[in-house]
């Protein structure tokens, strides 16, 4: 049985989920940027 949250709690839960998605996207961007930097450094020093 699924427990129905009050509207306020539901809004908070939705905002948390949106923030989690946003943070995941930022982490992905940072990882890609870091990889590009590492690739550039490898090229520079080889």
PDB file of C-alpha atoms in Angstrom:
ATOM      1  CA  UNK A   1       0.000   0.000   0.000  1.00  0.00           C
ATOM      2  CA  UNK A   2       1.368   3.400  -0.997  1.00  0.00           C
ATOM      3  CA  UNK A   3       1.197   6.045   1.701  1.00  0.00           C
ATOM      4  CA  UNK A   4      -0.188   9.373   0.454  1.00  0.00           C
ATOM      5  CA  UNK A   5       1.924  12.305   1.638  1.00  0.00           C
ATOM      6  CA  UNK A   6       0.425  15.652   2.575  1.00  0.00           C
ATOM      7  CA  UNK A   7       0.648  18.303  -0.198  1.00  0.00           C
ATOM      8  CA  UNK A   8       3.455  20.183   1.554  1.00  0.00           C
ATOM      9  CA  UNK A   9       5.547  17.034   1.988  1.00  0.00           C
ATOM     10  CA  UNK A  10       4.820  16.009  -1.603  1.00  0.00           C
ATOM     11  CA  UNK A  11       6.071  19.397  -2.880  1.00  0.00           C
ATOM     12  CA  UNK A  12       9.229  19.052  -0.802  1.00  0.00           C
ATOM     13  CA  UNK A  13       9.776  15.532  -2.125  1.00  0.00           C
ATOM     14  CA  UNK A  14       9.352  16.761  -5.704  1.00  0.00           C
ATOM     15  CA  UNK A  15      11.845  19.590  -5.147  1.00  0.00           C
ATOM     16  CA  UNK A  16      14.348  17.157  -3.642  1.00  0.00           C
ATOM     17  CA  UNK A  17      14.002  14.886  -6.675  1.00  0.00           C
ATOM     18  CA  UNK A  18      14.523  17.844  -9.031  1.00  0.00           C
ATOM     19  CA  UNK A  19      17.616  18.881  -7.086  1.00  0.00           C
ATOM     20  CA  UNK A  20      18.963  15.319  -7.205  1.00  0.00           C
ATOM     21  CA  UNK A  21      18.581  15.325 -11.001  1.00  0.00           C
ATOM     22  CA  UNK A  22      20.240  18.741 -11.232  1.00  0.00           C
ATOM     23  CA  UNK A  23      23.148  17.634  -9.039  1.00  0.00           C
ATOM     24  CA  UNK A  24      23.572  14.461 -11.116  1.00  0.00           C
ATOM     25  CA  UNK A  25      23.764  16.583 -14.279  1.00  0.00           C
ATOM     26  CA  UNK A  26      26.362  18.864 -12.686  1.00  0.00           C
ATOM     27  CA  UNK A  27      28.456  15.886 -11.607  1.00  0.00           C
ATOM     28  CA  UNK A  28      28.304  14.525 -15.158  1.00  0.00           C
ATOM     29  CA  UNK A  29      29.418  17.883 -16.592  1.00  0.00           C
ATOM     30  CA  UNK A  30      32.279  18.091 -14.087  1.00  0.00           C
ATOM     31  CA  UNK A  31      33.378  14.536 -14.926  1.00  0.00           C
ATOM     32  CA  UNK A  32      33.402  15.299 -18.670  1.00  0.00           C
ATOM     33  CA  UNK A  33      35.315  18.537 -18.104  1.00  0.00           C
ATOM     34  CA  UNK A  34      37.830  16.743 -15.893  1.00  0.00           C
ATOM     35  CA  UNK A  35      38.336  14.056 -18.552  1.00  0.00           C
ATOM     36  CA  UNK A  36      38.920  16.708 -21.229  1.00  0.00           C
ATOM     37  CA  UNK A  37      41.482  18.434 -19.001  1.00  0.00           C
ATOM     38  CA  UNK A  38      43.273  15.152 -18.345  1.00  0.00           C
ATOM     39  CA  UNK A  39      43.337  14.382 -22.082  1.00  0.00           C
ATOM     40  CA  UNK A  40      44.770  17.839 -22.804  1.00  0.00           C
ATOM     41  CA  UNK A  41      47.442  17.400 -20.136  1.00  0.00           C
ATOM     42  CA  UNK A  42      48.414  14.001 -21.576  1.00  0.00           C
ATOM     43  CA  UNK A  43      48.810  15.542 -25.034  1.00  0.00           C
ATOM     44  CA  UNK A  44      50.778  18.471 -23.663  1.00  0.00           C
ATOM     45  CA  UNK A  45      53.288  16.314 -21.792  1.00  0.00           C
ATOM     46  CA  UNK A  46      53.696  13.524 -24.342  1.00  0.00           C
TER      47      UNK A  46
END
